[in-house]
Amino acid sequence: MKKVYSHTKRSTLDRCTLQYFYEYYAAGYEPPIPTLQQSLFSDAPPLEHQRIGPDDVVAAAACKLLASSYQVAGQILHSVIAQHWQHPDWTSEWFRRTAIERFDRAVANSLSSEDESVQRLLEHHYRLSDMDVTISAARARLLTAISNYFEHPDITRLVGEMFGSEQHGAEEAIGGLPRIGDFTISGRIDAWSRNGDQIRIVDWKMGGTVGDEDSLQLVLYGWWGSRRFSVAPECVNVQRVYLGDGKIETPLSMSERLIDRCRARLYQDVERMESLHIYGEQGQFEAFPACQKEKICHQCRFQGMCVALTAVR
Ligand code: SF4
């Protein structure tokens, strides 16, 4: 299995280690074929934990097709904004209508489609008691975010400045960063612009300001910007834009020191991922502790197969 580091992967690991196992290892797990030669000469560490069974592998793959209504709203928001960057002359009404139509279609398909390849909402799949409230709230948040993107004066000014720069782009894959240990860094930049040697990078957030957000992700983007455009770190500014309440964060100005600190933190994260990797590859789910936090489990797409939950049901 390829060793990849991403912000999403790290967030999953922070949220629940067992969810991390289901997300990144369970569906791709292949049980070993027991042979005498393998048991005598295999250099794999001795089995310490129970392995998942073939039914769990199938169940994990099926769960990976589920998404929460907030995830669907977030995906639609990012793709509609990226489309606006390609077609800035199209009307804001068209983007607003398209976003809501896409969301409503995703909800309708989730309810009615028999086709297994169609993405289902986890709220429907698990018949969550608060599904209607959650889906409506996700829809409302998508609408607010789109409205703020097109109407909030500070945000329209920022987007206008970026469109007016010498070069700009959206939804660009992070590439060209050195590996951290054996791990390749992956991710996506929401939007960037360049004026001479000055680089601006923006990360859209669908929600509102939460305060005290971790800056690791931003510094990683800034590091990418510095390498992608071959400029000094000090020329790169990165900021989050909260489309939920229209707040724009003060830009974070890059420096060698920040990048060094980011690299050190990435090494710590990767060390954690590396220490779990062998157990993940061997399907040893017991090496991955469950968070069992009600709020997190409620929005987890693996809740139907989770050993931690089935044990207490
Ligand atoms: S249901 Fe809860 S404990 Fe189980 S994997 Fe998901 S978040 Fe973790």
Coordinates of C-alpha atoms and ligand atoms in Angstrom, one line a residue:
M1 CA 0.0 0.0 0.0
K2 CA 1.3 3.4 -1.0
K3 CA 2.4 5.6 1.9
V4 CA 0.8 8.9 1.5
Y5 CA 0.4 11.8 4.0
S6 CA -2.5 14.2 3.6
H7 CA -4.2 16.7 5.9
T8 CA -7.4 14.6 5.6
K9 CA -5.6 11.5 6.5
R10 CA -4.0 13.1 9.6
S11 CA -7.4 14.6 10.7
T12 CA -9.0 11.1 10.5
L13 CA -6.2 9.7 12.6
D14 CA -6.7 12.5 15.2
R15 CA -10.4 11.9 15.2
C16 CA -10.5 8.1 15.6
T17 CA -7.7 5.6 15.1
L18 CA -10.1 2.8 14.3
Q19 CA -11.8 5.0 11.7
Y20 CA -8.4 5.6 10.2
F21 CA -7.9 1.8 9.9
Y22 CA -11.3 1.3 8.2
E23 CA -10.7 4.3 5.9
Y24 CA -7.2 3.5 4.7
Y25 CA -6.6 -0.2 5.2
A26 CA -9.7 -2.4 5.7
A27 CA -11.2 -2.3 2.2
G28 CA -7.8 -3.1 0.6
Y29 CA -6.8 -5.8 3.0
E30 CA -5.9 -9.2 1.5
P31 CA -5.5 -12.1 3.9
P32 CA -2.2 -13.9 3.6
I33 CA -2.1 -17.3 2.0
P34 CA -0.7 -19.5 4.7
T35 CA 2.2 -21.6 3.5
L36 CA 4.8 -23.5 5.5
Q37 CA 7.5 -21.4 3.8
Q38 CA 5.8 -18.2 4.8
S39 CA 5.4 -19.2 8.4
L40 CA 9.1 -20.3 8.7
F41 CA 10.8 -17.4 6.9
S42 CA 8.4 -14.5 6.9
D43 CA 10.0 -11.4 8.4
A44 CA 6.6 -9.9 9.4
P45 CA 6.3 -9.3 13.2
P46 CA 4.4 -12.0 15.1
L47 CA 0.6 -11.5 15.1
E48 CA -0.4 -9.6 18.3
H49 CA -4.0 -8.7 17.4
Q50 CA -7.0 -10.2 15.8
R51 CA -7.3 -9.7 12.0
I52 CA -10.5 -8.6 10.2
G53 CA -12.4 -11.2 8.3
P54 CA -13.4 -11.2 4.6
D55 CA -16.9 -10.0 5.4
D56 CA -15.4 -6.9 7.0
V57 CA -13.4 -6.2 4.0
V58 CA -16.5 -6.2 1.8
A59 CA -18.4 -4.1 4.4
A60 CA -15.6 -1.5 4.6
A61 CA -15.6 -1.1 0.8
A62 CA -19.4 -0.6 0.9
C63 CA -19.1 2.0 3.8
K64 CA -16.6 3.9 1.7
L65 CA -19.3 4.7 -0.7
L66 CA -21.2 6.6 2.0
A67 CA -20.8 10.3 2.7
S68 CA -22.4 12.6 5.2
S69 CA -24.6 15.4 3.9
Y70 CA -22.0 17.9 5.1
Q71 CA -19.3 16.2 3.1
V72 CA -21.5 16.3 0.0
A73 CA -22.3 20.0 0.6
G74 CA -18.5 20.7 1.0
Q75 CA -17.6 18.8 -2.2
I76 CA -20.3 20.7 -4.2
L77 CA -19.2 24.0 -2.7
H78 CA -15.5 23.5 -3.7
S79 CA -16.3 22.2 -7.1
V80 CA -18.8 25.1 -7.9
I81 CA -16.2 27.7 -6.7
A82 CA -13.5 26.0 -8.9
Q83 CA -15.9 26.2 -11.8
H84 CA -16.4 30.0 -11.1
W85 CA -12.6 30.4 -11.4
Q86 CA -12.8 28.9 -14.8
H87 CA -15.9 30.8 -15.9
P88 CA -15.8 34.1 -13.9
D89 CA -18.3 35.7 -16.4
W90 CA -21.1 33.3 -15.6
T91 CA -23.8 34.7 -13.3
S92 CA -23.7 34.1 -9.6
E93 CA -27.3 33.0 -9.9
W94 CA -26.3 30.1 -12.1
F95 CA -23.7 28.9 -9.6
R96 CA -26.1 29.2 -6.7
R97 CA -28.8 27.3 -8.6
T98 CA -26.4 24.7 -9.8
A99 CA -25.0 24.1 -6.2
I100 CA -28.5 23.6 -4.7
E101 CA -29.7 21.5 -7.6
R102 CA -26.7 19.2 -7.3
F103 CA -27.2 18.9 -3.5
D104 CA -31.0 18.1 -3.9
R105 CA -30.2 15.6 -6.7
A106 CA -27.6 13.9 -4.4
V107 CA -30.2 13.6 -1.6
A108 CA -32.9 12.3 -4.0
N109 CA -30.6 9.8 -5.6
S110 CA -29.5 8.6 -2.2
L111 CA -33.1 8.0 -1.2
S112 CA -34.3 6.3 -4.4
S113 CA -31.4 4.8 -6.4
E114 CA -31.0 1.0 -6.4
D115 CA -27.6 1.4 -8.2
E116 CA -24.9 0.5 -5.7
S117 CA -22.3 2.8 -7.4
V118 CA -24.5 5.8 -6.5
Q119 CA -23.2 7.6 -3.5
R120 CA -25.6 7.3 -0.5
L121 CA -25.9 9.6 2.4
L122 CA -24.9 8.0 5.6
E123 CA -27.9 9.7 7.3
H124 CA -30.2 7.7 5.0
H125 CA -28.2 4.5 5.1
Y126 CA -28.2 4.3 8.8
R127 CA -31.7 5.8 9.1
L128 CA -30.4 8.3 11.6
S129 CA -33.2 9.8 13.8
D130 CA -32.1 13.4 13.0
M131 CA -31.5 12.8 9.3
D132 CA -34.0 15.4 8.0
V133 CA -32.6 18.1 10.4
T134 CA -29.0 17.3 9.5
I135 CA -29.6 17.3 5.7
S136 CA -31.5 20.6 5.9
A137 CA -28.8 22.1 8.0
A138 CA -26.1 21.0 5.5
R139 CA -28.2 22.4 2.6
A140 CA -28.6 25.7 4.5
R141 CA -24.9 25.9 5.2
L142 CA -24.1 25.3 1.5
L143 CA -26.5 28.1 0.5
T144 CA -25.0 30.5 3.0
A145 CA -21.4 29.7 1.9
I146 CA -22.3 30.3 -1.8
S147 CA -24.1 33.5 -0.9
N148 CA -21.1 34.8 1.1
Y149 CA -18.7 33.8 -1.7
F150 CA -20.6 35.9 -4.2
E151 CA -22.0 38.7 -2.0
H152 CA -19.9 39.4 1.0
P153 CA -18.0 42.6 0.2
D154 CA -14.7 41.5 1.7
I155 CA -14.8 38.1 -0.1
T156 CA -15.8 39.6 -3.5
R157 CA -12.9 42.1 -3.1
L158 CA -10.4 39.3 -2.3
V159 CA -11.6 37.2 -5.3
G160 CA -11.6 40.2 -7.5
E161 CA -8.0 41.0 -6.5
M162 CA -6.9 37.4 -7.2
F163 CA -8.7 37.4 -10.6
G164 CA -6.9 40.7 -11.4
S165 CA -3.5 39.3 -10.7
E166 CA -0.9 38.2 -13.3
Q167 CA -1.7 34.5 -12.9
H168 CA -4.2 32.6 -10.8
G169 CA -5.5 29.1 -10.5
A170 CA -7.8 26.8 -8.4
E171 CA -8.0 23.2 -7.3
E172 CA -4.3 22.4 -7.9
A173 CA -2.8 19.2 -6.6
I174 CA 0.1 19.5 -4.2
G175 CA 3.1 18.1 -5.9
G176 CA 6.9 18.5 -5.8
L177 CA 7.3 18.5 -2.1
P178 CA 10.1 16.3 -0.7
R179 CA 9.0 13.0 0.9
I180 CA 8.7 12.9 4.7
G181 CA 10.3 9.6 5.6
D182 CA 8.7 7.1 3.1
F183 CA 5.5 9.2 2.8
T184 CA 4.5 11.3 -0.2
I185 CA 2.7 14.5 0.6
S186 CA -0.6 14.9 -1.1
G187 CA -3.4 17.5 -1.0
R188 CA -5.2 20.2 -3.0
I189 CA -4.9 23.9 -3.0
D190 CA -8.2 25.6 -3.3
A191 CA -7.0 28.8 -5.0
W192 CA -3.8 30.8 -5.6
S193 CA -2.7 33.9 -7.4
R194 CA 0.7 35.4 -8.4
N195 CA 1.8 39.0 -8.8
G196 CA 5.5 39.2 -9.6
D197 CA 7.1 37.2 -6.8
Q198 CA 4.2 37.6 -4.4
I199 CA 2.0 34.5 -4.0
R200 CA -1.3 34.4 -2.3
I201 CA -3.0 31.1 -1.3
V202 CA -6.6 30.8 -0.1
D203 CA -8.3 27.9 1.6
W204 CA -12.1 28.0 1.5
K205 CA -13.9 26.7 4.6
M206 CA -17.7 26.0 4.4
G207 CA -18.2 26.7 8.1
G208 CA -17.7 29.8 10.2
T209 CA -14.7 30.9 12.2
V210 CA -13.9 28.5 15.0
G211 CA -10.8 30.3 16.4
D212 CA -7.5 28.8 17.4
E213 CA -7.3 26.7 14.2
D214 CA -4.1 24.7 13.7
S215 CA -1.8 26.4 11.1
L216 CA 0.0 23.2 10.0
Q217 CA -2.2 22.8 6.9
L218 CA -1.6 26.5 5.9
V219 CA 2.2 26.3 6.4
L220 CA 2.2 23.1 4.2
Y221 CA 0.4 25.1 1.5
G222 CA 2.8 27.9 1.9
W223 CA 5.8 25.6 1.6
W224 CA 4.2 24.2 -1.6
G225 CA 3.7 27.8 -2.9
S226 CA 7.3 28.7 -2.3
R227 CA 8.6 25.7 -4.2
R228 CA 5.9 25.7 -7.0
F229 CA 6.8 29.4 -7.9
S230 CA 10.5 29.3 -6.9
V231 CA 10.1 32.2 -4.5
A232 CA 11.4 32.9 -1.0
P233 CA 9.0 31.7 1.7
E234 CA 8.5 35.4 2.8
C235 CA 6.8 36.1 -0.6
V236 CA 4.0 33.6 0.2
N237 CA 0.9 34.5 2.2
V238 CA -1.8 31.9 3.1
Q239 CA -5.2 32.5 4.6
R240 CA -8.4 30.7 5.3
V241 CA -11.7 32.2 4.2
Y242 CA -14.7 31.2 6.3
L243 CA -17.7 31.2 4.0
G244 CA -20.1 30.4 6.8
D245 CA -19.7 33.9 8.4
G246 CA -17.8 35.8 5.7
K247 CA -14.6 36.2 7.9
I248 CA -11.2 36.3 6.2
E249 CA -8.3 35.3 8.4
T250 CA -5.3 37.5 8.6
P251 CA -2.8 36.1 6.1
L252 CA -0.1 33.9 7.5
S253 CA 3.3 35.0 6.1
M254 CA 5.7 32.2 5.4
S255 CA 9.2 32.0 6.7
E256 CA 12.0 29.3 6.7
R257 CA 11.4 28.9 10.4
L258 CA 7.7 28.1 10.0
I259 CA 8.5 25.6 7.2
D260 CA 11.1 23.9 9.4
R261 CA 8.6 23.7 12.2
C262 CA 6.0 22.3 9.8
R263 CA 8.5 19.7 8.6
A264 CA 9.3 18.6 12.1
R265 CA 5.5 18.2 12.8
L266 CA 5.1 16.3 9.6
Y267 CA 7.9 13.9 10.7
Q268 CA 6.0 13.4 14.0
D269 CA 2.8 12.6 12.2
V270 CA 4.4 10.3 9.8
E271 CA 6.2 8.4 12.6
R272 CA 2.7 7.8 14.1
M273 CA 1.4 6.6 10.7
E274 CA 4.5 4.5 10.1
S275 CA 4.1 2.7 13.5
L276 CA 0.5 1.7 12.6
H277 CA 1.2 0.9 9.0
I278 CA 2.4 -2.7 9.5
Y279 CA -0.7 -3.5 11.6
G280 CA -2.9 -1.9 9.0
E281 CA -1.5 -3.9 6.2
Q282 CA -1.9 -7.1 8.2
G283 CA -5.6 -6.2 9.0
Q284 CA -4.9 -6.2 12.8
F285 CA -7.7 -3.9 13.7
E286 CA -7.2 -4.3 17.5
A287 CA -4.0 -2.2 17.2
F288 CA -6.3 0.8 16.3
P289 CA -8.1 2.2 19.4
A290 CA -11.7 3.4 18.9
C291 CA -12.6 6.9 20.0
Q292 CA -16.2 5.9 20.9
K293 CA -17.2 9.5 21.1
E294 CA -20.9 9.7 20.4
K295 CA -20.7 12.9 18.3
I296 CA -17.9 11.5 16.1
C297 CA -19.5 8.0 15.7
H298 CA -22.8 9.6 14.7
Q299 CA -21.2 11.1 11.6
C300 CA -18.9 8.1 10.9
R301 CA -19.5 6.1 7.7
F302 CA -18.3 2.9 9.3
Q303 CA -20.6 3.0 12.3
G304 CA -22.6 -0.1 11.0
M305 CA -19.5 -2.3 11.0
C306 CA -17.5 -0.8 13.8
V307 CA -16.4 -3.4 16.3
A308 CA -16.3 -0.9 19.1
L309 CA -20.0 -0.1 18.6
T310 CA -21.2 -3.6 17.9
A311 CA -19.5 -4.7 21.2
V312 CA -21.7 -2.4 23.2
R313 CA -25.0 -2.9 21.2
Ligands
SF4_1 S1 -18.0 4.4 14.8 FE1 -16.9 5.7 16.2 S2 -15.4 4.3 17.2 FE2 -16.1 3.3 15.3 S3 -14.7 3.8 13.7 FE3 -16.3 5.3 13.6 S4 -15.7 7.0 14.9 FE4 -14.4 5.3 15.4

